[in-house]
PDB file of C-alpha atoms in Angstrom:
ATOM      1  CA  UNK A  15     135.712 194.724  31.620  1.00 67.00           C
ATOM      2  CA  UNK A  16     132.548 196.113  30.094  1.00 70.00           C
ATOM      3  CA  UNK A  17     133.380 199.017  27.805  1.00 93.00           C
ATOM      4  CA  UNK A  18     129.891 200.279  26.918  1.00 97.00           C
ATOM      5  CA  UNK A  19     127.379 199.876  29.710  1.00 97.00           C
ATOM      6  CA  UNK A  20     123.654 200.355  29.435  1.00 97.00           C
ATOM      7  CA  UNK A  21     121.219 200.635  32.308  1.00 92.00           C
ATOM      8  CA  UNK A  22     118.764 199.278  32.903  1.00 94.00           C
ATOM      9  CA  UNK A  23     118.873 196.161  30.725  1.00 95.00           C
ATOM     10  CA  UNK A  24     115.078 195.922  30.838  1.00 96.00           C
ATOM     11  CA  UNK A  25     112.701 198.828  31.316  1.00 97.00           C
ATOM     12  CA  UNK A  26     108.939 198.757  31.552  1.00 97.00           C
ATOM     13  CA  UNK A  27     107.061 202.029  31.327  1.00 96.00           C
ATOM     14  CA  UNK A  28     103.477 203.062  30.916  1.00 97.00           C
ATOM     15  CA  UNK A  29     102.030 204.668  27.842  1.00 97.00           C
ATOM     16  CA  UNK A  30     102.829 208.384  28.008  1.00 97.00           C
ATOM     17  CA  UNK A  31     105.099 208.161  31.070  1.00 97.00           C
ATOM     18  CA  UNK A  32     108.550 209.692  30.447  1.00 97.00           C
ATOM     19  CA  UNK A  33     111.470 207.309  30.584  1.00 97.00           C
ATOM     20  CA  UNK A  34     115.247 207.749  30.525  1.00 97.00           C
ATOM     21  CA  UNK A  35     117.760 205.179  29.373  1.00 97.00           C
ATOM     22  CA  UNK A  36     121.416 205.574  30.214  1.00 97.00           C
ATOM     23  CA  UNK A  37     124.692 204.658  28.579  1.00 98.00           C
ATOM     24  CA  UNK A  38     128.224 204.992  29.865  1.00 98.00           C
ATOM     25  CA  UNK A  39     131.567 204.166  28.309  1.00 98.00           C
ATOM     26  CA  UNK A  40     135.075 203.535  29.577  1.00 96.00           C
ATOM     27  CA  UNK A  41     136.701 203.884  26.142  1.00 95.00           C
ATOM     28  CA  UNK A  42     136.996 207.682  26.174  1.00 94.00           C
ATOM     29  CA  UNK A  43     135.556 207.749  22.674  1.00 94.00           C
ATOM     30  CA  UNK A  44     134.497 211.011  21.096  1.00 92.00           C
ATOM     31  CA  UNK A  45     131.346 209.741  19.444  1.00 94.00           C
ATOM     32  CA  UNK A  46     128.283 208.199  21.077  1.00 96.00           C
ATOM     33  CA  UNK A  47     125.308 206.882  19.130  1.00 96.00           C
ATOM     34  CA  UNK A  48     121.776 205.782  19.983  1.00 97.00           C
ATOM     35  CA  UNK A  49     120.037 203.181  17.825  1.00 96.00           C
ATOM     36  CA  UNK A  50     116.516 201.794  17.959  1.00 97.00           C
ATOM     37  CA  UNK A  51     116.063 198.161  16.969  1.00 96.00           C
ATOM     38  CA  UNK A  52     112.631 196.604  16.643  1.00 94.00           C
ATOM     39  CA  UNK A  53     112.105 192.872  16.570  1.00 90.00           C
ATOM     40  CA  UNK A  54     113.865 191.127  13.652  1.00 87.00           C
ATOM     41  CA  UNK A  55     114.828 194.474  12.118  1.00 91.00           C
ATOM     42  CA  UNK A  56     118.051 196.346  11.521  1.00 92.00           C
ATOM     43  CA  UNK A  57     119.286 198.855  14.085  1.00 94.00           C
ATOM     44  CA  UNK A  58     118.170 202.356  13.096  1.00 94.00           C
ATOM     45  CA  UNK A  59     120.234 205.378  14.074  1.00 94.00           C
ATOM     46  CA  UNK A  60     118.303 207.953  16.106  1.00 96.00           C
ATOM     47  CA  UNK A  61     121.061 210.495  16.810  1.00 93.00           C
ATOM     48  CA  UNK A  62     124.663 210.824  17.802  1.00 94.00           C
ATOM     49  CA  UNK A  63     127.070 213.141  19.601  1.00 95.00           C
ATOM     50  CA  UNK A  64     130.525 214.080  18.466  1.00 92.00           C
ATOM     51  CA  UNK A  65     131.864 215.408  21.748  1.00 92.00           C
ATOM     52  CA  UNK A  66     129.122 217.889  22.708  1.00 93.00           C
ATOM     53  CA  UNK A  67     127.926 218.386  19.151  1.00 92.00           C
ATOM     54  CA  UNK A  68     124.460 216.807  18.779  1.00 93.00           C
ATOM     55  CA  UNK A  69     123.327 215.391  15.446  1.00 91.00           C
ATOM     56  CA  UNK A  70     119.736 214.303  14.974  1.00 92.00           C
ATOM     57  CA  UNK A  71     118.604 212.002  12.160  1.00 91.00           C
ATOM     58  CA  UNK A  72     115.980 213.663   9.998  1.00 90.00           C
ATOM     59  CA  UNK A  73     113.340 211.033  10.693  1.00 92.00           C
ATOM     60  CA  UNK A  74     113.830 210.745  14.451  1.00 96.00           C
ATOM     61  CA  UNK A  75     110.560 211.710  16.179  1.00 95.00           C
ATOM     62  CA  UNK A  76     110.573 214.780  18.429  1.00 94.00           C
ATOM     63  CA  UNK A  77     109.496 212.474  21.239  1.00 95.00           C
ATOM     64  CA  UNK A  78     113.113 211.312  21.458  1.00 97.00           C
ATOM     65  CA  UNK A  79     115.729 213.535  23.074  1.00 97.00           C
ATOM     66  CA  UNK A  80     119.282 213.004  24.208  1.00 97.00           C
ATOM     67  CA  UNK A  81     121.758 214.479  26.648  1.00 97.00           C
ATOM     68  CA  UNK A  82     125.501 214.043  26.967  1.00 97.00           C
ATOM     69  CA  UNK A  83     126.663 215.748  30.169  1.00 97.00           C
ATOM     70  CA  UNK A  84     130.252 214.534  29.805  1.00 96.00           C
ATOM     71  CA  UNK A  85     132.422 212.252  27.654  1.00 95.00           C
ATOM     72  CA  UNK A  86     131.464 209.115  29.537  1.00 97.00           C
ATOM     73  CA  UNK A  87     127.695 209.384  29.780  1.00 97.00           C
ATOM     74  CA  UNK A  88     124.839 209.742  27.331  1.00 98.00           C
ATOM     75  CA  UNK A  89     121.108 209.569  28.004  1.00 98.00           C
ATOM     76  CA  UNK A  90     118.101 208.828  25.836  1.00 98.00           C
ATOM     77  CA  UNK A  91     114.882 210.485  26.973  1.00 98.00           C
ATOM     78  CA  UNK A  92     111.524 209.422  25.599  1.00 97.00           C
ATOM     79  CA  UNK A  93     109.097 212.130  26.589  1.00 97.00           C
ATOM     80  CA  UNK A  94     105.796 210.360  25.987  1.00 96.00           C
ATOM     81  CA  UNK A  95     106.333 206.729  25.044  1.00 97.00           C
ATOM     82  CA  UNK A  96     103.824 205.134  22.740  1.00 97.00           C
ATOM     83  CA  UNK A  97     103.261 201.466  22.092  1.00 96.00           C
ATOM     84  CA  UNK A  98     105.267 201.819  18.883  1.00 96.00           C
ATOM     85  CA  UNK A  99     108.342 202.838  20.864  1.00 97.00           C
ATOM     86  CA  UNK A 100     108.707 199.377  22.373  1.00 97.00           C
ATOM     87  CA  UNK A 101     112.072 198.186  21.089  1.00 97.00           C
ATOM     88  CA  UNK A 102     115.662 197.428  21.973  1.00 97.00           C
ATOM     89  CA  UNK A 103     117.715 200.621  22.361  1.00 98.00           C
ATOM     90  CA  UNK A 104     121.381 200.255  21.622  1.00 97.00           C
ATOM     91  CA  UNK A 105     124.131 202.657  22.579  1.00 97.00           C
ATOM     92  CA  UNK A 106     127.391 202.606  20.659  1.00 96.00           C
ATOM     93  CA  UNK A 107     130.650 204.518  20.619  1.00 96.00           C
ATOM     94  CA  UNK A 108     133.430 205.136  18.163  1.00 92.00           C
ATOM     95  CA  UNK A 109     136.791 206.806  18.408  1.00 88.00           C
ATOM     96  CA  UNK A 110     135.919 209.424  15.832  1.00 80.00           C
ATOM     97  CA  UNK A 111     139.081 209.375  13.805  1.00 76.00           C
ATOM     98  CA  UNK A 112     139.927 208.733  10.182  1.00 69.00           C
ATOM     99  CA  UNK A 113     141.727 205.475  10.964  1.00 69.00           C
ATOM    100  CA  UNK A 114     139.014 203.883  13.078  1.00 71.00           C
ATOM    101  CA  UNK A 115     135.451 203.273  11.923  1.00 80.00           C
ATOM    102  CA  UNK A 116     134.495 200.390  14.192  1.00 89.00           C
ATOM    103  CA  UNK A 117     131.598 200.977  16.563  1.00 93.00           C
ATOM    104  CA  UNK A 118     131.427 199.421  20.018  1.00 95.00           C
ATOM    105  CA  UNK A 119     127.964 198.507  21.228  1.00 96.00           C
ATOM    106  CA  UNK A 120     126.478 198.109  24.646  1.00 96.00           C
ATOM    107  CA  UNK A 121     124.203 195.159  25.495  1.00 95.00           C
ATOM    108  CA  UNK A 122     121.074 197.210  24.920  1.00 96.00           C
ATOM    109  CA  UNK A 123     118.019 198.177  26.956  1.00 97.00           C
ATOM    110  CA  UNK A 124     114.793 196.426  26.048  1.00 97.00           C
ATOM    111  CA  UNK A 125     111.904 198.841  26.522  1.00 98.00           C
ATOM    112  CA  UNK A 126     108.372 197.595  27.045  1.00 97.00           C
ATOM    113  CA  UNK A 127     105.469 200.049  26.944  1.00 97.00           C
ATOM    114  CA  UNK A 128     102.248 198.972  28.650  1.00 96.00           C
TER     115      UNK A 128
ATOM    116  CA  UNK B  16     115.406 203.423   3.508  1.00 43.00           C
ATOM    117  CA  UNK B  17     118.012 200.842   4.366  1.00 47.00           C
ATOM    118  CA  UNK B  18     121.292 200.995   2.549  1.00 60.00           C
ATOM    119  CA  UNK B  19     121.941 197.272   2.710  1.00 68.00           C
ATOM    120  CA  UNK B  20     119.823 194.274   1.918  1.00 79.00           C
ATOM    121  CA  UNK B  21     120.858 190.845   3.085  1.00 83.00           C
ATOM    122  CA  UNK B  22     120.277 187.432   1.699  1.00 85.00           C
ATOM    123  CA  UNK B  23     119.176 184.976   2.901  1.00 91.00           C
ATOM    124  CA  UNK B  24     117.022 186.294   5.728  1.00 92.00           C
ATOM    125  CA  UNK B  25     117.503 183.028   7.602  1.00 95.00           C
ATOM    126  CA  UNK B  26     119.967 180.179   7.237  1.00 96.00           C
ATOM    127  CA  UNK B  27     119.953 176.840   9.017  1.00 97.00           C
ATOM    128  CA  UNK B  28     122.964 174.530   8.789  1.00 97.00           C
ATOM    129  CA  UNK B  29     124.716 171.699  10.609  1.00 97.00           C
ATOM    130  CA  UNK B  30     127.899 172.107  12.610  1.00 97.00           C
ATOM    131  CA  UNK B  31     130.962 171.832  10.419  1.00 97.00           C
ATOM    132  CA  UNK B  32     129.252 173.228   7.334  1.00 97.00           C
ATOM    133  CA  UNK B  33     130.102 176.581   5.820  1.00 98.00           C
ATOM    134  CA  UNK B  34     127.678 179.502   5.988  1.00 97.00           C
ATOM    135  CA  UNK B  35     127.546 182.206   3.349  1.00 97.00           C
ATOM    136  CA  UNK B  36     125.618 185.434   3.741  1.00 96.00           C
ATOM    137  CA  UNK B  37     125.285 188.114   1.108  1.00 96.00           C
ATOM    138  CA  UNK B  38     124.758 191.851   1.335  1.00 94.00           C
ATOM    139  CA  UNK B  39     123.870 194.333  -1.376  1.00 94.00           C
ATOM    140  CA  UNK B  40     123.932 198.085  -1.078  1.00 91.00           C
ATOM    141  CA  UNK B  41     122.817 201.022  -3.153  1.00 88.00           C
ATOM    142  CA  UNK B  42     125.335 203.857  -3.099  1.00 84.00           C
ATOM    143  CA  UNK B  43     129.088 204.317  -3.046  1.00 84.00           C
ATOM    144  CA  UNK B  44     130.798 203.370   0.173  1.00 86.00           C
ATOM    145  CA  UNK B  45     134.039 204.033   2.013  1.00 84.00           C
ATOM    146  CA  UNK B  46     133.955 200.851   4.051  1.00 89.00           C
ATOM    147  CA  UNK B  47     131.670 197.932   4.678  1.00 93.00           C
ATOM    148  CA  UNK B  48     131.511 196.257   8.054  1.00 94.00           C
ATOM    149  CA  UNK B  49     129.997 193.042   9.347  1.00 96.00           C
ATOM    150  CA  UNK B  50     128.559 192.752  12.839  1.00 97.00           C
ATOM    151  CA  UNK B  51     127.201 189.853  14.829  1.00 97.00           C
ATOM    152  CA  UNK B  52     124.335 189.986  17.319  1.00 96.00           C
ATOM    153  CA  UNK B  53     123.506 187.202  19.718  1.00 94.00           C
ATOM    154  CA  UNK B  54     119.838 186.985  20.636  1.00 88.00           C
ATOM    155  CA  UNK B  55     118.774 189.954  22.755  1.00 83.00           C
ATOM    156  CA  UNK B  56     122.275 191.410  22.962  1.00 87.00           C
ATOM    157  CA  UNK B  57     124.316 194.218  21.469  1.00 89.00           C
ATOM    158  CA  UNK B  58     126.265 194.015  18.249  1.00 95.00           C
ATOM    159  CA  UNK B  59     129.873 192.922  18.018  1.00 96.00           C
ATOM    160  CA  UNK B  60     132.147 194.091  15.235  1.00 95.00           C
ATOM    161  CA  UNK B  61     133.543 191.234  13.169  1.00 97.00           C
ATOM    162  CA  UNK B  62     135.432 192.689  10.254  1.00 96.00           C
ATOM    163  CA  UNK B  63     135.807 195.818   8.139  1.00 94.00           C
ATOM    164  CA  UNK B  64     136.667 195.837   4.456  1.00 94.00           C
ATOM    165  CA  UNK B  65     137.636 199.030   2.691  1.00 92.00           C
ATOM    166  CA  UNK B  66     136.301 199.994  -0.699  1.00 91.00           C
ATOM    167  CA  UNK B  67     139.697 199.384  -2.320  1.00 93.00           C
ATOM    168  CA  UNK B  68     139.946 195.849  -0.930  1.00 96.00           C
ATOM    169  CA  UNK B  69     138.425 192.777  -2.539  1.00 97.00           C
ATOM    170  CA  UNK B  70     138.875 190.129   0.120  1.00 98.00           C
ATOM    171  CA  UNK B  71     139.732 189.963   3.776  1.00 97.00           C
ATOM    172  CA  UNK B  72     140.191 187.113   6.253  1.00 97.00           C
ATOM    173  CA  UNK B  73     139.892 186.915  10.014  1.00 96.00           C
ATOM    174  CA  UNK B  74     140.095 183.466  11.556  1.00 97.00           C
ATOM    175  CA  UNK B  75     137.181 181.446  10.171  1.00 97.00           C
ATOM    176  CA  UNK B  76     135.686 184.525   8.518  1.00 98.00           C
ATOM    177  CA  UNK B  77     136.201 185.509   4.914  1.00 98.00           C
ATOM    178  CA  UNK B  78     134.666 188.673   3.505  1.00 98.00           C
ATOM    179  CA  UNK B  79     134.581 189.677  -0.130  1.00 98.00           C
ATOM    180  CA  UNK B  80     133.601 192.989  -1.643  1.00 97.00           C
ATOM    181  CA  UNK B  81     132.596 193.690  -5.223  1.00 96.00           C
ATOM    182  CA  UNK B  82     132.100 197.422  -5.625  1.00 94.00           C
ATOM    183  CA  UNK B  83     131.057 197.052  -9.272  1.00 94.00           C
ATOM    184  CA  UNK B  84     128.101 194.928  -8.166  1.00 95.00           C
ATOM    185  CA  UNK B  85     127.674 196.794  -4.881  1.00 94.00           C
ATOM    186  CA  UNK B  86     127.723 193.557  -2.959  1.00 95.00           C
ATOM    187  CA  UNK B  87     129.616 191.782  -0.209  1.00 96.00           C
ATOM    188  CA  UNK B  88     129.602 188.291   1.202  1.00 97.00           C
ATOM    189  CA  UNK B  89     130.526 186.846   4.563  1.00 98.00           C
ATOM    190  CA  UNK B  90     131.681 183.242   4.709  1.00 98.00           C
ATOM    191  CA  UNK B  91     131.968 181.422   8.015  1.00 98.00           C
ATOM    192  CA  UNK B  92     133.890 178.184   7.584  1.00 98.00           C
ATOM    193  CA  UNK B  93     133.525 175.075   9.743  1.00 98.00           C
ATOM    194  CA  UNK B  94     130.601 176.553  11.635  1.00 97.00           C
ATOM    195  CA  UNK B  95     129.946 175.839  15.297  1.00 97.00           C
ATOM    196  CA  UNK B  96     126.783 175.944  17.375  1.00 97.00           C
ATOM    197  CA  UNK B  97     128.228 179.052  19.064  1.00 96.00           C
ATOM    198  CA  UNK B  98     128.064 180.858  15.700  1.00 97.00           C
ATOM    199  CA  UNK B  99     124.276 180.922  16.002  1.00 97.00           C
ATOM    200  CA  UNK B 100     123.399 184.629  15.842  1.00 97.00           C
ATOM    201  CA  UNK B 101     122.172 187.355  13.515  1.00 96.00           C
ATOM    202  CA  UNK B 102     124.735 188.828  11.157  1.00 97.00           C
ATOM    203  CA  UNK B 103     124.439 192.373   9.821  1.00 96.00           C
ATOM    204  CA  UNK B 104     126.328 194.183   7.139  1.00 95.00           C
ATOM    205  CA  UNK B 105     126.705 197.918   7.571  1.00 94.00           C
ATOM    206  CA  UNK B 106     127.795 200.545   5.119  1.00 91.00           C
ATOM    207  CA  UNK B 107     129.100 203.825   6.361  1.00 82.00           C
ATOM    208  CA  UNK B 108     128.512 207.430   5.589  1.00 74.00           C
ATOM    209  CA  UNK B 109     131.578 209.441   6.551  1.00 70.00           C
ATOM    210  CA  UNK B 110     131.284 212.847   8.140  1.00 68.00           C
ATOM    211  CA  UNK B 111     133.812 215.552   7.544  1.00 63.00           C
ATOM    212  CA  UNK B 112     135.004 215.274  11.134  1.00 64.00           C
ATOM    213  CA  UNK B 113     136.610 211.925  10.405  1.00 63.00           C
ATOM    214  CA  UNK B 114     133.946 209.652  11.831  1.00 72.00           C
ATOM    215  CA  UNK B 115     130.986 207.848  10.345  1.00 79.00           C
ATOM    216  CA  UNK B 116     127.468 206.674  10.795  1.00 84.00           C
ATOM    217  CA  UNK B 117     126.423 203.151   9.898  1.00 89.00           C
ATOM    218  CA  UNK B 118     123.456 202.044   7.854  1.00 89.00           C
ATOM    219  CA  UNK B 119     122.605 198.442   8.632  1.00 92.00           C
ATOM    220  CA  UNK B 120     121.077 195.788   6.449  1.00 90.00           C
ATOM    221  CA  UNK B 121     118.160 193.715   7.700  1.00 90.00           C
ATOM    222  CA  UNK B 122     120.444 190.884   8.777  1.00 93.00           C
ATOM    223  CA  UNK B 123     120.703 187.143   8.294  1.00 95.00           C
ATOM    224  CA  UNK B 124     119.627 184.886  11.150  1.00 96.00           C
ATOM    225  CA  UNK B 125     122.012 181.938  11.261  1.00 97.00           C
ATOM    226  CA  UNK B 126     121.167 178.774  13.175  1.00 97.00           C
ATOM    227  CA  UNK B 127     123.903 176.145  13.502  1.00 97.00           C
ATOM    228  CA  UNK B 128     122.655 172.793  14.765  1.00 96.00           C
ATOM    229  CA  UNK B 129     124.910 170.389  16.665  1.00 92.00           C
TER     230      UNK B 129
END
């Protein structure tokens, strides 16, 4: 009954080699978010989509891109991963309405950069 | 910079004891939420308290909010080993479209020993 699914759960990539992480949801939520979480730190919002409307956080590096081809799927592309990009990447969704502010998180993808 | 700061950073207790975690934030909020994260997993929403509420209960959880002090606390009563996790408070910034983004505190790592 998974509602927010992330694949793969673990990803190893080489320094500078592009990598794509995927997220899908069965909740039909309007909003999808990508967070980066480094060890023992708080999740940090990278960007989010409201429907097809993309919103980038001001301090998100250009190295990070995202695509949302339809309501259910959202992708995080890291164009040239550096060692500092090793982290857990969390996808989340929310309904996007005034009466519902809860976010639903996937299990995360742990990215290792060698 | 992070909106929320949590205290303590780590807490170790015995089963059956109560656990109290505190969160302070810097600016006005609409809502404050608490999330739980088991090791290496995604976050799970626990409870939301609105800015006009002072206290809220959910099972063994009790959350308080003091907007004059810009602080909140999460109390877990009669803790169990299964409560071992990291707990994050999150304040929200609301967008005009009726959805929000969350700013997480650094979290409290709770260890409950049998």
